[in-house]
JSON list of C-alpha atoms in Angstrom, two decimals:
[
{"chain": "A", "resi": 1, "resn": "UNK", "atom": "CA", "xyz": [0.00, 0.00, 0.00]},
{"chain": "A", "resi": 2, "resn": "UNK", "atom": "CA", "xyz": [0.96, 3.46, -0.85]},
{"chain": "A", "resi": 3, "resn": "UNK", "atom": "CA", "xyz": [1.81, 5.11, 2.89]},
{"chain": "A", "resi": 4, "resn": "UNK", "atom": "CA", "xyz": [-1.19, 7.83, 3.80]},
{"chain": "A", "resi": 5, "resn": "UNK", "atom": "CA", "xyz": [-1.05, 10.84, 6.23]},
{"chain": "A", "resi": 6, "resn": "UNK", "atom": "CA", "xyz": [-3.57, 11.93, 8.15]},
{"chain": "A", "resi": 7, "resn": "UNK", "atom": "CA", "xyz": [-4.59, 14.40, 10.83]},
{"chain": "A", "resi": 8, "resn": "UNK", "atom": "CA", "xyz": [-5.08, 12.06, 14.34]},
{"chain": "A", "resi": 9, "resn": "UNK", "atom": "CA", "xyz": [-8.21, 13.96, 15.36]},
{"chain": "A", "resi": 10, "resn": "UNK", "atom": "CA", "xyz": [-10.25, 16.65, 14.06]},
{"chain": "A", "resi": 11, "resn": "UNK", "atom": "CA", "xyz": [-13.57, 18.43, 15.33]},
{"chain": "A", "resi": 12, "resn": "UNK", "atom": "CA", "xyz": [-16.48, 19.43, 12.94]},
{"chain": "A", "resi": 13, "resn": "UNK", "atom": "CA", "xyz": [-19.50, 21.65, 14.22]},
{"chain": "A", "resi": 14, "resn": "UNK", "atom": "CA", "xyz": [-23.10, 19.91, 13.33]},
{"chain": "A", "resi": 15, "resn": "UNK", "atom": "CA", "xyz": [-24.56, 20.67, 10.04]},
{"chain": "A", "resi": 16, "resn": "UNK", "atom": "CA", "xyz": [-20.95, 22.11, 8.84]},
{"chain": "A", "resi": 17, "resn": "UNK", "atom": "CA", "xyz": [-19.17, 20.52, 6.26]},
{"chain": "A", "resi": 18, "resn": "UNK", "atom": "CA", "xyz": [-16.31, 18.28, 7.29]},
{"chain": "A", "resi": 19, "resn": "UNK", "atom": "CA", "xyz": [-13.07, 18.09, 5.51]},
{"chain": "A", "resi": 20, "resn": "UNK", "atom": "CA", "xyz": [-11.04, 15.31, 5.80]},
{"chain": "A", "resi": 21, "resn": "UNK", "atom": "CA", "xyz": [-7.32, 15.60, 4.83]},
{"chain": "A", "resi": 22, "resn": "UNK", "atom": "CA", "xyz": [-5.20, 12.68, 3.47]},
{"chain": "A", "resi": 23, "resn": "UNK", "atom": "CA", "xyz": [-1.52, 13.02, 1.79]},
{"chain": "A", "resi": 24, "resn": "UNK", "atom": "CA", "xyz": [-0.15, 9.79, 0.10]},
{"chain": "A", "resi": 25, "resn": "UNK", "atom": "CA", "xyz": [2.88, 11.95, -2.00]},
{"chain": "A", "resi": 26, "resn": "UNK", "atom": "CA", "xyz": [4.24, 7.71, -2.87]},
{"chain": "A", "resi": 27, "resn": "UNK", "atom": "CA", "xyz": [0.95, 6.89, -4.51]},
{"chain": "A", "resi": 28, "resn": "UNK", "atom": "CA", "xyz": [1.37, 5.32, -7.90]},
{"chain": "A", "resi": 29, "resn": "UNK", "atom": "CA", "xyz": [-0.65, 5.80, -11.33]},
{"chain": "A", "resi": 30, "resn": "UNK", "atom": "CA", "xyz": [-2.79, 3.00, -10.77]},
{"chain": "A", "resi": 31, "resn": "UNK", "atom": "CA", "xyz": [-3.93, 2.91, -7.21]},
{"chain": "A", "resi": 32, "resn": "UNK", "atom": "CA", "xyz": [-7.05, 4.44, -5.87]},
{"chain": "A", "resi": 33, "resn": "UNK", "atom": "CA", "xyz": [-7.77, 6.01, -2.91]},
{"chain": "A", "resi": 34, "resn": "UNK", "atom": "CA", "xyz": [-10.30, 4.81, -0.18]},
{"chain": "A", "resi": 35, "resn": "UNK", "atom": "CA", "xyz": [-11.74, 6.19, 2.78]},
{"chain": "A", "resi": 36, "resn": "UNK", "atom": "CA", "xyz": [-13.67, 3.90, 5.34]},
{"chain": "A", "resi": 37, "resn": "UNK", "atom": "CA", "xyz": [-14.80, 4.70, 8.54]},
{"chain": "A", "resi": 38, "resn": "UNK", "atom": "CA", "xyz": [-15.31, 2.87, 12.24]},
{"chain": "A", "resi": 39, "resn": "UNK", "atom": "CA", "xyz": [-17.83, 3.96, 14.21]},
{"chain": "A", "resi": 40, "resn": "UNK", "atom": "CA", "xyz": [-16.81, 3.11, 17.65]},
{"chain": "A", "resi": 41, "resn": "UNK", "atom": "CA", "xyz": [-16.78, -0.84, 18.41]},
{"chain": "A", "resi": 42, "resn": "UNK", "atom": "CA", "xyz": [-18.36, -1.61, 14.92]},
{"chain": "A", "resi": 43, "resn": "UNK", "atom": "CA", "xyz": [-16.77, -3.04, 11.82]},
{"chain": "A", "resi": 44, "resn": "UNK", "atom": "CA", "xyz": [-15.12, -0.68, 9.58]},
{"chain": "A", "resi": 45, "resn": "UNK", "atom": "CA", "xyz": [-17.57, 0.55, 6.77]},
{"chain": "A", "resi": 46, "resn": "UNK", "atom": "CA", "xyz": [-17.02, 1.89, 3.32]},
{"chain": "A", "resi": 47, "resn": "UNK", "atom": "CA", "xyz": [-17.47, 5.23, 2.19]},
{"chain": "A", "resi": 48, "resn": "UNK", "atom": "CA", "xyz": [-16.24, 5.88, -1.27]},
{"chain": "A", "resi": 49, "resn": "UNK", "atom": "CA", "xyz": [-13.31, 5.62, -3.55]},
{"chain": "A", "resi": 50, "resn": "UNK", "atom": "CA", "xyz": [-11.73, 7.37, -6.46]},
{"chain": "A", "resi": 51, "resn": "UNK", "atom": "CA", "xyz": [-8.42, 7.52, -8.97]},
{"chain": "A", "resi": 52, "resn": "UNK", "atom": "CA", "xyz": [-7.94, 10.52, -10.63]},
{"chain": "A", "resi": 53, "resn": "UNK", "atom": "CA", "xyz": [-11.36, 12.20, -10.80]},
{"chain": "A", "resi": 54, "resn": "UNK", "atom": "CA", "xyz": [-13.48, 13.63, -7.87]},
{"chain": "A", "resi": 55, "resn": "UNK", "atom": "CA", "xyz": [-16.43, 11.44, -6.94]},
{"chain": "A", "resi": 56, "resn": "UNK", "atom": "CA", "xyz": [-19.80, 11.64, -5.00]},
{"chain": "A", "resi": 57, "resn": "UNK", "atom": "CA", "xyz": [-22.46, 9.56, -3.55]},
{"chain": "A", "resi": 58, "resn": "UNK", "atom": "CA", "xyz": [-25.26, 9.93, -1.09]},
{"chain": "A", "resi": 59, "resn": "UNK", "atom": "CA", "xyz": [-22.30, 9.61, 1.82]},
{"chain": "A", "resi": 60, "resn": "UNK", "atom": "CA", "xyz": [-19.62, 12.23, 1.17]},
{"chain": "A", "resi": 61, "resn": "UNK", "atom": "CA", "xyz": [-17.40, 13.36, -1.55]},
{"chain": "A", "resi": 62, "resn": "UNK", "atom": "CA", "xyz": [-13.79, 12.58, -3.01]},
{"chain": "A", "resi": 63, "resn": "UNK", "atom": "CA", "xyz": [-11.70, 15.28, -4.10]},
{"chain": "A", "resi": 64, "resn": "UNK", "atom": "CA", "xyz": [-8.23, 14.38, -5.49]},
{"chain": "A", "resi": 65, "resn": "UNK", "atom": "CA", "xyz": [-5.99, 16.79, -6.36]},
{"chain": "A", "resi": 66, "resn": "UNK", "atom": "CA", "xyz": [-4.22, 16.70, -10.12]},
{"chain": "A", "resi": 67, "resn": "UNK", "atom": "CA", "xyz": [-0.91, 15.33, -9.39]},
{"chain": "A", "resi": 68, "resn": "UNK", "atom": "CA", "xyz": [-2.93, 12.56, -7.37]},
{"chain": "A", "resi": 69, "resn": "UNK", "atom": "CA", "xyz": [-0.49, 13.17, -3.85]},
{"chain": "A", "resi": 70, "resn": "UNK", "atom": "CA", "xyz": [-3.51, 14.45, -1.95]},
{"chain": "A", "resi": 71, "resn": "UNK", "atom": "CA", "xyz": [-7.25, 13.73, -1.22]},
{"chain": "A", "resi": 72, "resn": "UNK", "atom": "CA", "xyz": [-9.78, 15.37, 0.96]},
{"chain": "A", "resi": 73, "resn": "UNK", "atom": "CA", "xyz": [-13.18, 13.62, 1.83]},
{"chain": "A", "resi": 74, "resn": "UNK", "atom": "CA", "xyz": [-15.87, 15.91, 2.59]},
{"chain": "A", "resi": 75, "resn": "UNK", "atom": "CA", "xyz": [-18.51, 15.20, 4.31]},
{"chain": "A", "resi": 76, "resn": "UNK", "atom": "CA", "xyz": [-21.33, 17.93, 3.06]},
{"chain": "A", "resi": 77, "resn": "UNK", "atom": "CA", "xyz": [-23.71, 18.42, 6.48]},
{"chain": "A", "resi": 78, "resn": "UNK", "atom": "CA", "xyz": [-21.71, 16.55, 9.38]},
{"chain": "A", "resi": 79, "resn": "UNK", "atom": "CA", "xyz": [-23.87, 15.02, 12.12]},
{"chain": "A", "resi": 80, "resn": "UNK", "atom": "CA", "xyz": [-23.60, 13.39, 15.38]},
{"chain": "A", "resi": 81, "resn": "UNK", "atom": "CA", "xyz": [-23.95, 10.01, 13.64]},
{"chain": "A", "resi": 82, "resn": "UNK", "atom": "CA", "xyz": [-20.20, 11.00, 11.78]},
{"chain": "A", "resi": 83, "resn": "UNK", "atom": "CA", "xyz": [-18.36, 10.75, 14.47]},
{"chain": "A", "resi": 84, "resn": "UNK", "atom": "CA", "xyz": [-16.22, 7.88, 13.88]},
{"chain": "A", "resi": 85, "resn": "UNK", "atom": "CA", "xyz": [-12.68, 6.89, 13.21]},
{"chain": "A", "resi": 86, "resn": "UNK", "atom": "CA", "xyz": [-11.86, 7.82, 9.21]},
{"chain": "A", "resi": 87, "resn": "UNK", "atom": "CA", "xyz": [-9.03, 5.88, 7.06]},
{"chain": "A", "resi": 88, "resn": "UNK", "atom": "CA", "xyz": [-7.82, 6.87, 4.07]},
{"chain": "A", "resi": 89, "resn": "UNK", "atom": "CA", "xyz": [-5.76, 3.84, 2.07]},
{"chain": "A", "resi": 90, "resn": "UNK", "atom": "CA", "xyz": [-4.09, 2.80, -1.23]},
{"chain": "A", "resi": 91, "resn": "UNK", "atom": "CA", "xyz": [-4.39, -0.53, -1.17]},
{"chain": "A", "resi": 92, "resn": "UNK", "atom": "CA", "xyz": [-1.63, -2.19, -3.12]},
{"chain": "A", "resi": 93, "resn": "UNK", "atom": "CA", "xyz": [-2.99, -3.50, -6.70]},
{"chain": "A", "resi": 94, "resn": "UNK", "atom": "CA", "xyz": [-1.23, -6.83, -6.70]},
{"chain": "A", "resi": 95, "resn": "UNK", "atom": "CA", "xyz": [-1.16, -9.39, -4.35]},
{"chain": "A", "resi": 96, "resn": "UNK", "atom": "CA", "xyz": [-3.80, -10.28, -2.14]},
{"chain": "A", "resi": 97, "resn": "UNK", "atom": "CA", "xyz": [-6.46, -7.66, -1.43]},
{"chain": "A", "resi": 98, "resn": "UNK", "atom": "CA", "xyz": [-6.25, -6.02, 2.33]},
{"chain": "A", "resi": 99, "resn": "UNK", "atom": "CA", "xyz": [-6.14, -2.86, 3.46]},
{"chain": "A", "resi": 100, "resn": "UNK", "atom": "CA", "xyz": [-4.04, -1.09, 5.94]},
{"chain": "A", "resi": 101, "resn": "UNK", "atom": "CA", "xyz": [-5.79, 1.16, 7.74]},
{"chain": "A", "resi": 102, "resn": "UNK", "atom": "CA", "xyz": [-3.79, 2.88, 9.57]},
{"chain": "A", "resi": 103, "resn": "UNK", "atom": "CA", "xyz": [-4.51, 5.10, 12.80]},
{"chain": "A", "resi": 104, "resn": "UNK", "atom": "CA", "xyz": [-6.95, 7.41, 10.96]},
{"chain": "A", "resi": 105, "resn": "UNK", "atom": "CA", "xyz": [-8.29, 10.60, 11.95]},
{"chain": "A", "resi": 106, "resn": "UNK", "atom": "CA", "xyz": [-10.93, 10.65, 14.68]},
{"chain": "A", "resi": 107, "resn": "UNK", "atom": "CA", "xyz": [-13.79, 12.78, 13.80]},
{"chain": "A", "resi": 108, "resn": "UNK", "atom": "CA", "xyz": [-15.45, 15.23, 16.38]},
{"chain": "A", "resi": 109, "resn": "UNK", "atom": "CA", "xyz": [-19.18, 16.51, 15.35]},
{"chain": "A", "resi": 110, "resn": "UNK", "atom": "CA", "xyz": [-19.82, 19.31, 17.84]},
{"chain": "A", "resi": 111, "resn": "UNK", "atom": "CA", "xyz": [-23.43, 19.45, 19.03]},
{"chain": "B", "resi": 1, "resn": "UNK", "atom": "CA", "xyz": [-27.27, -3.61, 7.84]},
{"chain": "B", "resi": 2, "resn": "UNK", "atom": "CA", "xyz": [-24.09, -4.52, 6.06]},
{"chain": "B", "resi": 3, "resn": "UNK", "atom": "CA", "xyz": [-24.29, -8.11, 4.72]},
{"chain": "B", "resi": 4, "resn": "UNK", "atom": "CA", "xyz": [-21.75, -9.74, 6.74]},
{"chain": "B", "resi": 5, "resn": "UNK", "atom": "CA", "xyz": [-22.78, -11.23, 9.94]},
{"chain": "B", "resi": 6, "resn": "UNK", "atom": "CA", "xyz": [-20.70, -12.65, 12.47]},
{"chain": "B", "resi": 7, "resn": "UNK", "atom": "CA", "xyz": [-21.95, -14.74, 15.78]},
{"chain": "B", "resi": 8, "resn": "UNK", "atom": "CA", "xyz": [-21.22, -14.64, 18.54]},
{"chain": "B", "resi": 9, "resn": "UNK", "atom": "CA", "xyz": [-20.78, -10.46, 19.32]},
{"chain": "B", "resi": 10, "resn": "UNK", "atom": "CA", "xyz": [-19.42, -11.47, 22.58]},
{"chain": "B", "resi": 11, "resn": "UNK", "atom": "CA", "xyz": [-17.34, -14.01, 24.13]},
{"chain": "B", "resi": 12, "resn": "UNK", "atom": "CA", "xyz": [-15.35, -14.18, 27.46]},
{"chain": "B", "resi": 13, "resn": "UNK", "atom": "CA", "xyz": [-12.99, -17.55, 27.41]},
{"chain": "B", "resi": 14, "resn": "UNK", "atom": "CA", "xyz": [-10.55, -19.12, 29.85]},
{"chain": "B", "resi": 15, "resn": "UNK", "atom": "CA", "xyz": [-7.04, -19.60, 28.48]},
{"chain": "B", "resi": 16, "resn": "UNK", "atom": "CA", "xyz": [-7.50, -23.13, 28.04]},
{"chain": "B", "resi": 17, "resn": "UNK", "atom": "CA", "xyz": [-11.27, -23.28, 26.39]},
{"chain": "B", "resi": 18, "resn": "UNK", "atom": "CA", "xyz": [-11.89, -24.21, 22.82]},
{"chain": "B", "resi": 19, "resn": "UNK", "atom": "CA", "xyz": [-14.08, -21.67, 20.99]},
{"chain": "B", "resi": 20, "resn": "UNK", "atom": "CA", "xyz": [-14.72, -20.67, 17.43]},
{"chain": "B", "resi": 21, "resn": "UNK", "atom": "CA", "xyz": [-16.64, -17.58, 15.82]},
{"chain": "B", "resi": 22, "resn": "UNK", "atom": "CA", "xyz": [-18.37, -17.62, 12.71]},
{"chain": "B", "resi": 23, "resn": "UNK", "atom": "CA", "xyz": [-19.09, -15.21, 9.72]},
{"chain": "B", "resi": 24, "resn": "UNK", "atom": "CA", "xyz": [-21.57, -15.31, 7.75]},
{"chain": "B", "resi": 25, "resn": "UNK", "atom": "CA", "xyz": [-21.98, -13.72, 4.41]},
{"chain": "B", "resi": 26, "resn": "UNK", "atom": "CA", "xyz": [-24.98, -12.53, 1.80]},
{"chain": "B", "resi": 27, "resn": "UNK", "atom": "CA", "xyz": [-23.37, -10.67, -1.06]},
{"chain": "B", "resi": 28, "resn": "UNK", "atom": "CA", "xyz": [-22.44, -13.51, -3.39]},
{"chain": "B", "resi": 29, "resn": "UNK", "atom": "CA", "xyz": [-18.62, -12.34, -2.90]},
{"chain": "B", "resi": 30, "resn": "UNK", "atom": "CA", "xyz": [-15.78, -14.30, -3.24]},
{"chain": "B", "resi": 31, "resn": "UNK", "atom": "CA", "xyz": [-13.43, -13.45, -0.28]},
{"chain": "B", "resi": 32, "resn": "UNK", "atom": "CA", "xyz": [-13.04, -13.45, 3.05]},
{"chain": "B", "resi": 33, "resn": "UNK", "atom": "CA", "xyz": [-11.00, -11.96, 5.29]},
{"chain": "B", "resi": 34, "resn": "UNK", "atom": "CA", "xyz": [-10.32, -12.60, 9.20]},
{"chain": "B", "resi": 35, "resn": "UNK", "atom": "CA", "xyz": [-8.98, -9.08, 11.01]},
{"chain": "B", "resi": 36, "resn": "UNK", "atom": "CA", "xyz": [-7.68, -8.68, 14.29]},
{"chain": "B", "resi": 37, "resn": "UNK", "atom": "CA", "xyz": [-8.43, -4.77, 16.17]},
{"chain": "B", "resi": 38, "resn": "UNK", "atom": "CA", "xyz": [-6.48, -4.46, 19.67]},
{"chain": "B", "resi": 39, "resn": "UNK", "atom": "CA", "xyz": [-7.23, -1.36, 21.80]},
{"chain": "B", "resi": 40, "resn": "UNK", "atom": "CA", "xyz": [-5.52, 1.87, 20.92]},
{"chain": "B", "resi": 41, "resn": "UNK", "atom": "CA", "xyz": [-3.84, -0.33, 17.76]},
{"chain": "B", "resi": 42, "resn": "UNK", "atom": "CA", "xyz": [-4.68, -0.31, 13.63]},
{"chain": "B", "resi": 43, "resn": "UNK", "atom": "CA", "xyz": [-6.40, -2.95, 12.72]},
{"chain": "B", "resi": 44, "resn": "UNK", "atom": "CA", "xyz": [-4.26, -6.21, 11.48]},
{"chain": "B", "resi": 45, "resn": "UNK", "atom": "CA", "xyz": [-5.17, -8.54, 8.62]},
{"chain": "B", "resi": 46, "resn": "UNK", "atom": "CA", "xyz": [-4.59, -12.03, 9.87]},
{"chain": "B", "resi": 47, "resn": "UNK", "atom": "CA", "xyz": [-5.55, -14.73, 6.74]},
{"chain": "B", "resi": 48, "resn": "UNK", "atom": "CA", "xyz": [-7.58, -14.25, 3.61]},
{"chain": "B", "resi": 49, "resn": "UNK", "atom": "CA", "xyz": [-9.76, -16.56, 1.68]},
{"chain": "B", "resi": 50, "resn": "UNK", "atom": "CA", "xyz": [-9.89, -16.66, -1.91]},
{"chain": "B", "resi": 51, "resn": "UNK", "atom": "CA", "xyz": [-12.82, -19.17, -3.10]},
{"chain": "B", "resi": 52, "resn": "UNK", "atom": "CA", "xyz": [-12.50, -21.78, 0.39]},
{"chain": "B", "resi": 53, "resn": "UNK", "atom": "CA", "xyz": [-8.64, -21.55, -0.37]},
{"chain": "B", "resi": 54, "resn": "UNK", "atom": "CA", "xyz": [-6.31, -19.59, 1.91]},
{"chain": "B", "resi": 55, "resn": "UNK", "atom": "CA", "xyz": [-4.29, -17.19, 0.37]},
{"chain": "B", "resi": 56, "resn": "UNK", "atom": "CA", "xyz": [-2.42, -15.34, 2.92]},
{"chain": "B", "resi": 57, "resn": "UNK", "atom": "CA", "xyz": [-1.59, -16.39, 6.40]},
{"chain": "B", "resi": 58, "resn": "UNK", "atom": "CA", "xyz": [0.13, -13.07, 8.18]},
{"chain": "B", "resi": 59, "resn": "UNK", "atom": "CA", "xyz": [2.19, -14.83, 10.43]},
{"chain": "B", "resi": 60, "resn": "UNK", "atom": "CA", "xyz": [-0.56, -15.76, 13.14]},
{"chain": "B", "resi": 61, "resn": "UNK", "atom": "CA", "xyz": [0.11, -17.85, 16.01]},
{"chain": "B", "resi": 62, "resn": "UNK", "atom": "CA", "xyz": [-1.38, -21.34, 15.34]},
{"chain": "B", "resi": 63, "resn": "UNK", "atom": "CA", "xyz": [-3.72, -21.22, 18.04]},
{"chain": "B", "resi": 64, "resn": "UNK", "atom": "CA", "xyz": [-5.68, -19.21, 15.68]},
{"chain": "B", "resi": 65, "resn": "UNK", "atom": "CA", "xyz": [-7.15, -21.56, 12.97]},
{"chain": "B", "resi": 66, "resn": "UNK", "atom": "CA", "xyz": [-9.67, -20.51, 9.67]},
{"chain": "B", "resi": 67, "resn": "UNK", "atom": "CA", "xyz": [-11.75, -22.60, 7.99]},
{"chain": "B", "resi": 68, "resn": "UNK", "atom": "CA", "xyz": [-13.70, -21.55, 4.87]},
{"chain": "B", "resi": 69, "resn": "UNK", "atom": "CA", "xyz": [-16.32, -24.54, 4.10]},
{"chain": "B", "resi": 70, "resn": "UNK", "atom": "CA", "xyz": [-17.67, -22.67, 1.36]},
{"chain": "B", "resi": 71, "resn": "UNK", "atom": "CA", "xyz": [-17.96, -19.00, -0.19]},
{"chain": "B", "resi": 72, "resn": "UNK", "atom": "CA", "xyz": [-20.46, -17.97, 2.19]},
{"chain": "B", "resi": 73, "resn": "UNK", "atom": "CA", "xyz": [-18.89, -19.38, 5.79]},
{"chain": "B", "resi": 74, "resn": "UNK", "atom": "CA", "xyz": [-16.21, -18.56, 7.71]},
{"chain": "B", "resi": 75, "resn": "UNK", "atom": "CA", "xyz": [-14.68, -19.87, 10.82]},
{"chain": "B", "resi": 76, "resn": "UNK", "atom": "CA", "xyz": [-11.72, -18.83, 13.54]},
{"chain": "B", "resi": 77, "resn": "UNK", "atom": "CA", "xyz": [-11.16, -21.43, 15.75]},
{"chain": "B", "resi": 78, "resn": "UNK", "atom": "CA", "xyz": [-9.79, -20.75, 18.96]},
{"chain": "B", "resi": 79, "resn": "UNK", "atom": "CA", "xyz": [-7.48, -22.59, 21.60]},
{"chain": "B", "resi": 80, "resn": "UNK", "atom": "CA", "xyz": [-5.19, -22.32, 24.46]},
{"chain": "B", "resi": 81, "resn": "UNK", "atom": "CA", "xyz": [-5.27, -18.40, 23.86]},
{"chain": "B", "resi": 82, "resn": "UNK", "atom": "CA", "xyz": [-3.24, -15.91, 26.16]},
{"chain": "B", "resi": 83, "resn": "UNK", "atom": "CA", "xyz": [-4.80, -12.19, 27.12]},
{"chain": "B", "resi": 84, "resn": "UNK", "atom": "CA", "xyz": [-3.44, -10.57, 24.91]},
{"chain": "B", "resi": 85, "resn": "UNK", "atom": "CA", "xyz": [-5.33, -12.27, 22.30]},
{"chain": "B", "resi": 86, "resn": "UNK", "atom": "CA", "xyz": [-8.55, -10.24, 23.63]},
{"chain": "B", "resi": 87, "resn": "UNK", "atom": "CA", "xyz": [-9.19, -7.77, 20.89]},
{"chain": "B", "resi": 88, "resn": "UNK", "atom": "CA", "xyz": [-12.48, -7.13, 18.15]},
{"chain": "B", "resi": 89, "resn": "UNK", "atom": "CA", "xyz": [-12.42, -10.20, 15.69]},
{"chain": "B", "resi": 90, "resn": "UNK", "atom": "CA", "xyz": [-13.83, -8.56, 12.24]},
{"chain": "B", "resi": 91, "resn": "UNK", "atom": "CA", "xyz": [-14.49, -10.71, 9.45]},
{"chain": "B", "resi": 92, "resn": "UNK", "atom": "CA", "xyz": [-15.04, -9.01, 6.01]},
{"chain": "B", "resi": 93, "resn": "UNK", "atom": "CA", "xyz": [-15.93, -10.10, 1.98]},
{"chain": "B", "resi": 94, "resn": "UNK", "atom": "CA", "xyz": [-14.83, -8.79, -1.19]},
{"chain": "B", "resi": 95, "resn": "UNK", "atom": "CA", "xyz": [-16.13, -9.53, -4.67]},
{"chain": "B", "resi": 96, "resn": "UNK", "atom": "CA", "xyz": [-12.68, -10.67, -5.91]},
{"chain": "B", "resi": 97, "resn": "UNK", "atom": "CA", "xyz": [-9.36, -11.47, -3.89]},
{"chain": "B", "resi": 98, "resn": "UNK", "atom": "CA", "xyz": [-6.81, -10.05, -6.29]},
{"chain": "B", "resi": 99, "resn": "UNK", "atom": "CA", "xyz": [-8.71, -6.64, -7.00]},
{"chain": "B", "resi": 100, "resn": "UNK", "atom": "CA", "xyz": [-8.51, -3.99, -5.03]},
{"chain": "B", "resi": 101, "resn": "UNK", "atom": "CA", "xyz": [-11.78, -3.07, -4.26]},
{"chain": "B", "resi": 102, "resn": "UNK", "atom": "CA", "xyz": [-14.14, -2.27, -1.34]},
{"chain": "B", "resi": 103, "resn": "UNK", "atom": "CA", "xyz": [-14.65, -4.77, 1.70]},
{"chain": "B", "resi": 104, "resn": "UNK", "atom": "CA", "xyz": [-17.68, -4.94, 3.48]},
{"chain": "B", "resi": 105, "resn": "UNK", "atom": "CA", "xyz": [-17.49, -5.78, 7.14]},
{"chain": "B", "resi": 106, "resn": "UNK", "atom": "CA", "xyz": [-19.30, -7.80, 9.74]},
{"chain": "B", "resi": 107, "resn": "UNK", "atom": "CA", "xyz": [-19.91, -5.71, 13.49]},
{"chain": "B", "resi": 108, "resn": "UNK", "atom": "CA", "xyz": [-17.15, -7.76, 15.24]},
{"chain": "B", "resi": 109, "resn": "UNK", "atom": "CA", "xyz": [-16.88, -10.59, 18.25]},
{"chain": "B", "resi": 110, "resn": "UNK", "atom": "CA", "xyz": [-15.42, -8.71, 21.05]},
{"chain": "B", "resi": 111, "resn": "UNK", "atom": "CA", "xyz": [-13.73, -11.50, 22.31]},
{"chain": "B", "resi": 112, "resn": "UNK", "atom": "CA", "xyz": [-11.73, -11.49, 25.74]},
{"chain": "B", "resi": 113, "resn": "UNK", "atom": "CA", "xyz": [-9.60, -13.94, 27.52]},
{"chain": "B", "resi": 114, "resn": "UNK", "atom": "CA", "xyz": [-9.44, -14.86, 31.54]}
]
């Protein structure tokens, strides 16, 4: 997997957006990006994933910047129920598939 | 509701019990994947199934043993385990084994040894 960066802990006011940084600078042409997120005690779950263009779905957004060495997940009106544990990952394209999650950045939403 | 169930959610055993948990899963995929989550650590893959065959075995200690009957089941046996074995036991499924693509995940045993 391509290493990923991200912020340990972060706080987002209710009903604000919440922008979730991720740097993986050693990322190569052909690996996507994926974020997941843990809710406390509760299996991982999976939010979204992109290569080169931004992408959407009824959970959050994807932006990637062009040279691909940065990603930010947004997360349009945070609520309490977004508090969680986020992980951004490249997972490696050969081999067996697993991801490394990492430590994440814990996600505050602020009543 | 995420497709991949996993029984039991809790289990407290002695260090010399024999247990195993089970997954479950609906989605028609064709991997499996046993994870191990201590506290305060990143979660750590521990074996993967491709199709009832094993496919990666992350050096754990053989008192942890899979077992993949089929496409849809998924067992970790347990025995003679030590404390610090007590951690969440996830089990997640993927469509394909050698494509990177998303995993959906049971909700965990939280399993702890006495």
């Amino acid at each position: 997997d391509a290493k990923t960066t991200q912020p340990p802990s972060m706080d987002c006011a209710e009903g604000r957006a919440a922008n979730l940084p991720c740097n993986h600078s050693t990322i190569s042409g052909n690996e996507y990006v994926y974020w997941y997120r843990q809710i406390h005690s509760q299996g991982p779950q999976y939010i979204i994933h992109g290569l080169k263009n931004n992408e959407t779905n009824e959970m959050a957004s994807l932006i990637i910047t062009e040279d691909r060495k940065s990603s930010t997940l947004i997360l349009p009106h945070a609520t309490l129920r977004d508090t969680a544990v986020y992980y951004c990952i490249a997972p490696r394209r050969t081999g067996a598939n697993n991801l490394f999650f990492g430590t994440g950045t814990r996600l505050t939403v602020i009543p | 509701e995420t497709g991949v169930t996993q029984t039991p959610r809790h289990l407290v055993m002695g260090m010399t019990n024999k247990k195993s948990l089970k997954c479950e899963q609906h989605l028609g995929h064709n991997a499996m994947y046993w994870y191990k989550q201590s506290a305060k650590k990143p979660l750590e893959l521990m074996f993967v199934y491709s199709l009832e065959e094993r496919v990666e075995n992350n050096s754990v200690p053989s008192r942890f043993s899979p077992e993949c009957p089929n496409s849809s089941h998924l067992f970790l046996h347990l025995h003679t385990l030590q404390p610090e074995d007590s951690a969440l036991y996830l089990c997640a499924s993927s469509q394909e084994v050698y494509v990177a693509g998303e995993q959906y995940f049971g909700p965990g045993t939280r399993l702890t040894v006495t």
